[in-house]
Short mmCIF file of C-alpha atoms in Angstrom, two decimals:
data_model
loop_
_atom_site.label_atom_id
_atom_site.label_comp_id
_atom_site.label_asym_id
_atom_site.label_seq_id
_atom_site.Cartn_x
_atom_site.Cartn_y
_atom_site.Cartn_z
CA UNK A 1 -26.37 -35.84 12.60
CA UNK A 2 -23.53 -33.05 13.89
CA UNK A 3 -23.10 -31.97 10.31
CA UNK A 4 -26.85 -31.50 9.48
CA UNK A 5 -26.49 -29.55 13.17
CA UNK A 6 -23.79 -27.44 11.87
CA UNK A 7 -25.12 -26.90 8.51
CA UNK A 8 -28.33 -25.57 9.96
CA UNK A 9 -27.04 -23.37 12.50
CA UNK A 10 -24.31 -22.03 9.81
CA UNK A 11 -27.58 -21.39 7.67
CA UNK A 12 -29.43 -19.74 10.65
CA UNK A 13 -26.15 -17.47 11.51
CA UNK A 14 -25.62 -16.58 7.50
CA UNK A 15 -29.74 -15.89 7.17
CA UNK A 16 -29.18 -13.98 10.19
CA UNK A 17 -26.77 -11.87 9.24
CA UNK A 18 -28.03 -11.20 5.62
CA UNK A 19 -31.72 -10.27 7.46
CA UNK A 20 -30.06 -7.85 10.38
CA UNK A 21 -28.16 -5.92 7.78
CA UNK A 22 -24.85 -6.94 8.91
CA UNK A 23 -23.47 -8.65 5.40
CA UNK A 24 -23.22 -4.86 4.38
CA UNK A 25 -20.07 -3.32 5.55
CA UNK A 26 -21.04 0.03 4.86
CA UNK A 27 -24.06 -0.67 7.25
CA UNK A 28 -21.45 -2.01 9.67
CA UNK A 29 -19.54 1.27 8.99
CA UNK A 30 -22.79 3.50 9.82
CA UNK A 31 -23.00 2.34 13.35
CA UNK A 32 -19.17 2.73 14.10
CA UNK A 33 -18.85 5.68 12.54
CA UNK A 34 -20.48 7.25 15.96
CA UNK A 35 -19.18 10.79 14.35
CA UNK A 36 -22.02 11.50 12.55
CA UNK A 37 -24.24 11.49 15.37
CA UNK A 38 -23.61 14.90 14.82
CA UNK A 39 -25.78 15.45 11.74
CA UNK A 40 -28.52 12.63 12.18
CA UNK A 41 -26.40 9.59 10.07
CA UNK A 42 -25.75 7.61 12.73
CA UNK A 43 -26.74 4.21 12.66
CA UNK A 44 -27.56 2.46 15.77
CA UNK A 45 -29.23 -0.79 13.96
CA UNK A 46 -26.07 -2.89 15.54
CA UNK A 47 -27.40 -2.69 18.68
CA UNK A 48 -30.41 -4.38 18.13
CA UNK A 49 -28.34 -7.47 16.41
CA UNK A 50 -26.49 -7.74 19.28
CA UNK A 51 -29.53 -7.38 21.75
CA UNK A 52 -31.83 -9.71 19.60
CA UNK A 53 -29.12 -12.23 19.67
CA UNK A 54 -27.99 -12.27 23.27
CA UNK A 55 -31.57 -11.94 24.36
CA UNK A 56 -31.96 -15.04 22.62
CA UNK A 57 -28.79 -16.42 22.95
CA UNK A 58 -28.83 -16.40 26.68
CA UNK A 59 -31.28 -19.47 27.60
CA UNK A 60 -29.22 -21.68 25.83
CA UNK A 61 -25.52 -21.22 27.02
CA UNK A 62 -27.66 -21.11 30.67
CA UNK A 63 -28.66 -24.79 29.57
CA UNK A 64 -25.22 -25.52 28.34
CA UNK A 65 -23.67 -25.16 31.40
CA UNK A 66 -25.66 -27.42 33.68
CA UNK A 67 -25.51 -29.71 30.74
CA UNK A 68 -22.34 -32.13 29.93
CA UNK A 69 -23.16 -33.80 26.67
CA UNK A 70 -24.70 -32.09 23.65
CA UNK A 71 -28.22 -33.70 22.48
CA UNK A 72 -26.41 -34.76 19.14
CA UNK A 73 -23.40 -36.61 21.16
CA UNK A 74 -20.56 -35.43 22.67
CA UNK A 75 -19.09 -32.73 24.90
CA UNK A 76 -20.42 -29.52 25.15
CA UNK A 77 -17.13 -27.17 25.10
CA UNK A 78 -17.07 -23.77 26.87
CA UNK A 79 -13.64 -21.97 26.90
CA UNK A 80 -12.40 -22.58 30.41
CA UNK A 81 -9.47 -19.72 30.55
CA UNK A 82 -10.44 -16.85 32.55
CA UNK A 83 -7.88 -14.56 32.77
CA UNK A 84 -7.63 -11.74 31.09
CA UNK A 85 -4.26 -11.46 29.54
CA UNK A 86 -1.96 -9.71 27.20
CA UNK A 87 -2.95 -11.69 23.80
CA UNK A 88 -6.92 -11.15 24.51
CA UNK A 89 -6.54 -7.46 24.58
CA UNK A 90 -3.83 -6.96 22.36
CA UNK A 91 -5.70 -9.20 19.55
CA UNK A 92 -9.18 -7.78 20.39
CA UNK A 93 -7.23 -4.21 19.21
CA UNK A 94 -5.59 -5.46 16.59
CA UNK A 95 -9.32 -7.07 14.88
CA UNK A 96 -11.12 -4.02 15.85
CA UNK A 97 -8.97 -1.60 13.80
CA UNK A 98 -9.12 -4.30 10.55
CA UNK A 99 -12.96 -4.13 11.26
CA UNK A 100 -13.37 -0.02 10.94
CA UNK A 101 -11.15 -0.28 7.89
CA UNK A 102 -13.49 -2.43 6.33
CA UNK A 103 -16.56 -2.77 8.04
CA UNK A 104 -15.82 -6.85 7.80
CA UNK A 105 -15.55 -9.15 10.33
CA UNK A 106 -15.04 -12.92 10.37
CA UNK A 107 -18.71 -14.12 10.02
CA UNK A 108 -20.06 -11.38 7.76
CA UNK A 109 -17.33 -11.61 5.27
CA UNK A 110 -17.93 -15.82 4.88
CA UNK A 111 -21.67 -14.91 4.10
CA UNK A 112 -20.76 -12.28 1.86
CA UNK A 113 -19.05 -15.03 -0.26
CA UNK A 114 -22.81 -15.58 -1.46
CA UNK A 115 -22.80 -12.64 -3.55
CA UNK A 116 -19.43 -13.63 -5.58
CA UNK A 117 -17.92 -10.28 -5.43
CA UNK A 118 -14.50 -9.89 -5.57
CA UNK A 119 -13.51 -7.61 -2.55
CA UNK A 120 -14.94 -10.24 0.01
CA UNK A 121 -13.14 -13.22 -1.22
CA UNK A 122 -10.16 -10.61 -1.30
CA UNK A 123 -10.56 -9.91 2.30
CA UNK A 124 -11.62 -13.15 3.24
CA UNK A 125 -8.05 -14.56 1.23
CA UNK A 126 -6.54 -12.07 3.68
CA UNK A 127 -7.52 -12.54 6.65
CA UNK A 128 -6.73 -16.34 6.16
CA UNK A 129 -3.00 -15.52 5.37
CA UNK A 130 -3.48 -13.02 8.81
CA UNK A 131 -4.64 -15.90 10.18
CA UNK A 132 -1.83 -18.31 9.62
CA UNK A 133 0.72 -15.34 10.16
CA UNK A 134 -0.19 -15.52 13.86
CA UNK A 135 0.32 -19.20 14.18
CA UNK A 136 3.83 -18.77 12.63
CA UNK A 137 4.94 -15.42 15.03
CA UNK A 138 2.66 -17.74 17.63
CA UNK A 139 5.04 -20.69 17.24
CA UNK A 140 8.69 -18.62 16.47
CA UNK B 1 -30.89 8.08 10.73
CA UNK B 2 -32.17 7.46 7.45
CA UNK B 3 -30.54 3.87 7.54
CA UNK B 4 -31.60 2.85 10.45
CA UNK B 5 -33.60 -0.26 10.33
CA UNK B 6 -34.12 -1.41 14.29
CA UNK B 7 -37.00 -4.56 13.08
CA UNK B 8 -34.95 -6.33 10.59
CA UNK B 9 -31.76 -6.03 13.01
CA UNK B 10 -33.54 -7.52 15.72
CA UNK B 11 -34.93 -10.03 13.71
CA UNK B 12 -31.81 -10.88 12.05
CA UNK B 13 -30.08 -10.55 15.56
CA UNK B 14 -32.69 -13.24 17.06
CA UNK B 15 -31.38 -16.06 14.32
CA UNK B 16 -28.59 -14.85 14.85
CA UNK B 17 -28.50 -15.94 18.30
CA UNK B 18 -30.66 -18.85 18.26
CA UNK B 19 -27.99 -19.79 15.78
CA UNK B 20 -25.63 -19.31 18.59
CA UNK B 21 -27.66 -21.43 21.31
CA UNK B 22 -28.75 -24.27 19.09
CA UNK B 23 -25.15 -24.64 18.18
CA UNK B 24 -24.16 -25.00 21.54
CA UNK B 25 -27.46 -27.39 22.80
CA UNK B 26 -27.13 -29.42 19.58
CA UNK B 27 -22.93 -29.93 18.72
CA UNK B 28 -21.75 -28.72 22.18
CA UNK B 29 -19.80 -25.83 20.54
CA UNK B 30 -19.14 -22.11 20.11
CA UNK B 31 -20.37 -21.00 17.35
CA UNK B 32 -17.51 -18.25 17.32
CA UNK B 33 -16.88 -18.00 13.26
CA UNK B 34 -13.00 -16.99 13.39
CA UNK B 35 -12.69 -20.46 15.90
CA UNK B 36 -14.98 -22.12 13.55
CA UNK B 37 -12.63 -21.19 10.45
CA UNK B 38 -9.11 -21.26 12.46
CA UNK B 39 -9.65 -25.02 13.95
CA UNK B 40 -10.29 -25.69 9.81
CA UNK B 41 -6.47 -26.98 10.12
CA UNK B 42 -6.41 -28.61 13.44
CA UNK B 43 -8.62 -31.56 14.96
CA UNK B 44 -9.86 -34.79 13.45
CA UNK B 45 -11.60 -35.30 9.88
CA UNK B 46 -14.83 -35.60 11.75
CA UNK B 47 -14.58 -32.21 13.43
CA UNK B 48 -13.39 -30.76 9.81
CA UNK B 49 -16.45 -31.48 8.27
CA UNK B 50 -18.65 -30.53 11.01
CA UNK B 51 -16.53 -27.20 10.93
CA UNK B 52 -16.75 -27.04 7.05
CA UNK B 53 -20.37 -27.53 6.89
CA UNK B 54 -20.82 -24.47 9.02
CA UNK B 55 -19.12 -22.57 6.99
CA UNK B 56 -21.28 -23.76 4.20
CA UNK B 57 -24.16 -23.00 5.28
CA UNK B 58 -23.06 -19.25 6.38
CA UNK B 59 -22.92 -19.22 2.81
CA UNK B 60 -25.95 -20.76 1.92
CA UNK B 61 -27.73 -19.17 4.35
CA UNK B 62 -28.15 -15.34 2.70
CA UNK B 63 -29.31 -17.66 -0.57
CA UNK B 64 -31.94 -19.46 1.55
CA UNK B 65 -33.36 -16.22 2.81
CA UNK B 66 -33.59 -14.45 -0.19
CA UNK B 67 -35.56 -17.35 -1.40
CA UNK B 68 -37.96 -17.58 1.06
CA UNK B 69 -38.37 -13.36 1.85
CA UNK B 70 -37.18 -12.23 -1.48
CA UNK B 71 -35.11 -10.55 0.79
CA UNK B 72 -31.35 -9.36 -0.20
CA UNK B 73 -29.67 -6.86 0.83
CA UNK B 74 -27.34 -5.06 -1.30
CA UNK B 75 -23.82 -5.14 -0.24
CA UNK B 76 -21.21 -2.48 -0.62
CA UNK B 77 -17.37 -2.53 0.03
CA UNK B 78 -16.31 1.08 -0.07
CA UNK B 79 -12.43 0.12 0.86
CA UNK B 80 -9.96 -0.37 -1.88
CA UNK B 81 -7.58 -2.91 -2.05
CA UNK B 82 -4.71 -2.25 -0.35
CA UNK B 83 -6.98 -0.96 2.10
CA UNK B 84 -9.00 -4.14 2.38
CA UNK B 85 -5.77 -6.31 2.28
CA UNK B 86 -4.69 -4.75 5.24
CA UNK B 87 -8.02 -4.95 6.63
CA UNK B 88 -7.85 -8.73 6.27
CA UNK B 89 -4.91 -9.21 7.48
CA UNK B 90 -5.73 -7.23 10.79
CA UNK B 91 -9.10 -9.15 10.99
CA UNK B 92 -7.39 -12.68 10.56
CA UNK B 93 -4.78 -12.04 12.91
CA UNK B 94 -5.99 -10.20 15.82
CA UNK B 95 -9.22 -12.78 15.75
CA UNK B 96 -6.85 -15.63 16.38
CA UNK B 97 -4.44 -13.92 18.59
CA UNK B 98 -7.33 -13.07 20.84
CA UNK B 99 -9.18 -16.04 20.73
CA UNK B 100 -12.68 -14.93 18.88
CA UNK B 101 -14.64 -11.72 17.23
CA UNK B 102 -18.11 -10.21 17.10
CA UNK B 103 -19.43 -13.73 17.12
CA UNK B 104 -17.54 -15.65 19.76
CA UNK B 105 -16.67 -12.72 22.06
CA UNK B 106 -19.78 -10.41 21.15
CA UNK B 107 -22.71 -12.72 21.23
CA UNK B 108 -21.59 -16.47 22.67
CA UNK B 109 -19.11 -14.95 25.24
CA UNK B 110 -21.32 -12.07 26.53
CA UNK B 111 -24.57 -14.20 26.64
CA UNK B 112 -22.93 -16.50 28.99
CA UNK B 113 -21.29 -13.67 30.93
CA UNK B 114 -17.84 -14.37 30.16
CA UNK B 115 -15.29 -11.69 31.85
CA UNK B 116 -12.86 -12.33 29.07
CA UNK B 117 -15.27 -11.57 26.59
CA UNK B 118 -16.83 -8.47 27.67
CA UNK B 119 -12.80 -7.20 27.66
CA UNK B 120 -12.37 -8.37 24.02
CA UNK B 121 -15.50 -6.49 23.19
CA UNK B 122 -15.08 -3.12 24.70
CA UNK B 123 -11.21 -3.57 22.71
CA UNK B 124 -12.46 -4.52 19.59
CA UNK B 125 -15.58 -2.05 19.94
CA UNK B 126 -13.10 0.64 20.87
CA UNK B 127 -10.53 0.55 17.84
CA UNK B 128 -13.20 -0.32 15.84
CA UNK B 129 -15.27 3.19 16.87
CA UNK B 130 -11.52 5.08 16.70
CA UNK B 131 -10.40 3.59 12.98
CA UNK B 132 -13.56 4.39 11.45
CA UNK B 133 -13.44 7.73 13.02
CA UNK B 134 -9.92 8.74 11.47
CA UNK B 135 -10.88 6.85 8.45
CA UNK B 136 -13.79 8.72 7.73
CA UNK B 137 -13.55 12.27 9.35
CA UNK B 138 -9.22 12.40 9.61
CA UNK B 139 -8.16 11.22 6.30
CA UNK B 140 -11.43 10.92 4.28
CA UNK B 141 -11.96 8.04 2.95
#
């Protein structure tokens, strides 16, 4: 039963992100690039992905918290750390500036797969070797 | 603001987060994708699959929509390669290093008012806002 629950929220997210726009990195790249603001091409549609999914986001983590087991069995797992520290900041930099190169991040470049371009298995390729990198520096 | 389509993103941003909340309510976990990918090596075969079928269906799910809505949106990569190597590599390691991205930090973390997460947001927002910015309007790409 967790699988099917995976595979359909994986489904939601990747529907999701194809329906909001996201999936397109240059429409990714029109909202940061906050520039052209200037000369009416600013994008602001981001905002509403991120408002439409914390809006409705938000009832369920509320849930999760009072909550100890998840209704297909097992834990339910929040991240328990709350400091903020060196390694949060310093990665949080690091993935923004790979995002305005691109206009990619983690989620939309999966979904992208879908279209069986080249450039996002590329990046995707990529950011699984940056990936690994940091568990080798992580463990040297 | 030509591009600007405020109904679709806020539909898309709803499934997007009820993605987010049923994830949590029916697994128990954070549907951060850069967690979901990076714990691909570690854990048990059980919470590989789980993981992997995720994954899957972030695949399947642009496919699933444009069945039902006739709905697909055309994608375009403007970087080049070296460009978009780089890009990766950034994306991959930072995301691990600070434990999530748009997805784990921007929507799971902020809609259960994590501290932490609102930090890695306003960083990754931030360098994110000033790359594009020198990209675009500094060196011209």
């Amino acid at each position: 039963m967790r699988i099917f629950g995976a595979l359909l929220c994986g489904s939601l997210f990747g529907a999701g992100l194809a329906l909001s726009g996201m999936i397109n990195p240059q429409k990714v790249l029109g909202f940061l690039d906050i520039a052209a603001i200037i000369n009416n091409g600013w994008d602001p549609s981001l905002i509403f992905v991120m408002a439409g999914g914390l809006v409705v986001a938000m009832p369920f983590f509320f849930w999760a918290k009072s909550h100890d087991t998840a209704l297909l069995g097992g834990s339910i797992t929040l991240p328990t750390k709350r400091t903020i520290d060196r390694p949060l900041i310093i990665g949080s930099l690091i993935f923004g500036g790979g995002w305005g190169l691109a206009g990619l991040c983690p989620g939309p470049a999966i979904s992208a797969l879908s279209y069986m371009q080249a450039k996002p298995l590329l990046f995707v390729a990529a950011m699984l070797a940056g990936m690994a990198l940091q568990r080798v520096f992580a463990r040297s | 603001m030509e591009n600007f389509t405020p109904f679709t993103s806020l539909a898309g941003g709803a499934l997007i987060g009820l993605s987010a909340g049923l994830y949590i309510v029916l697994n128990g976990r954070i549907a951060g994708i850069s967690g979901v990918i990076g714990g691909l090596i570690n854990g048990t075969a059980k919470q590989k699959a789980e993981r992997l079928a995720f994954i899957a269906g972030l695949v399947i799910g642009p496919v699933i929509l444009a069945l039902v809505s006739g709905y697909r949106p055309p994608i375009t990569v403007d970087a080049n390669l070296p460009v978009l190597v780089l890009a990766g590599l950034l994306v991959g390691y930072g995301t691990n290093l600070g434990s999530g991205c748009t997805s784990g930090h921007g929507i799971c973390g902020l809609a259960r008012f994590s501290p932490r997460s609102l930090a890695a947001t306003l960083a990754f927002m931030g360098t994110g806002l000033l790359t594009t910015f020198v990209m675009r309007h500094l060196i011209g790409f």
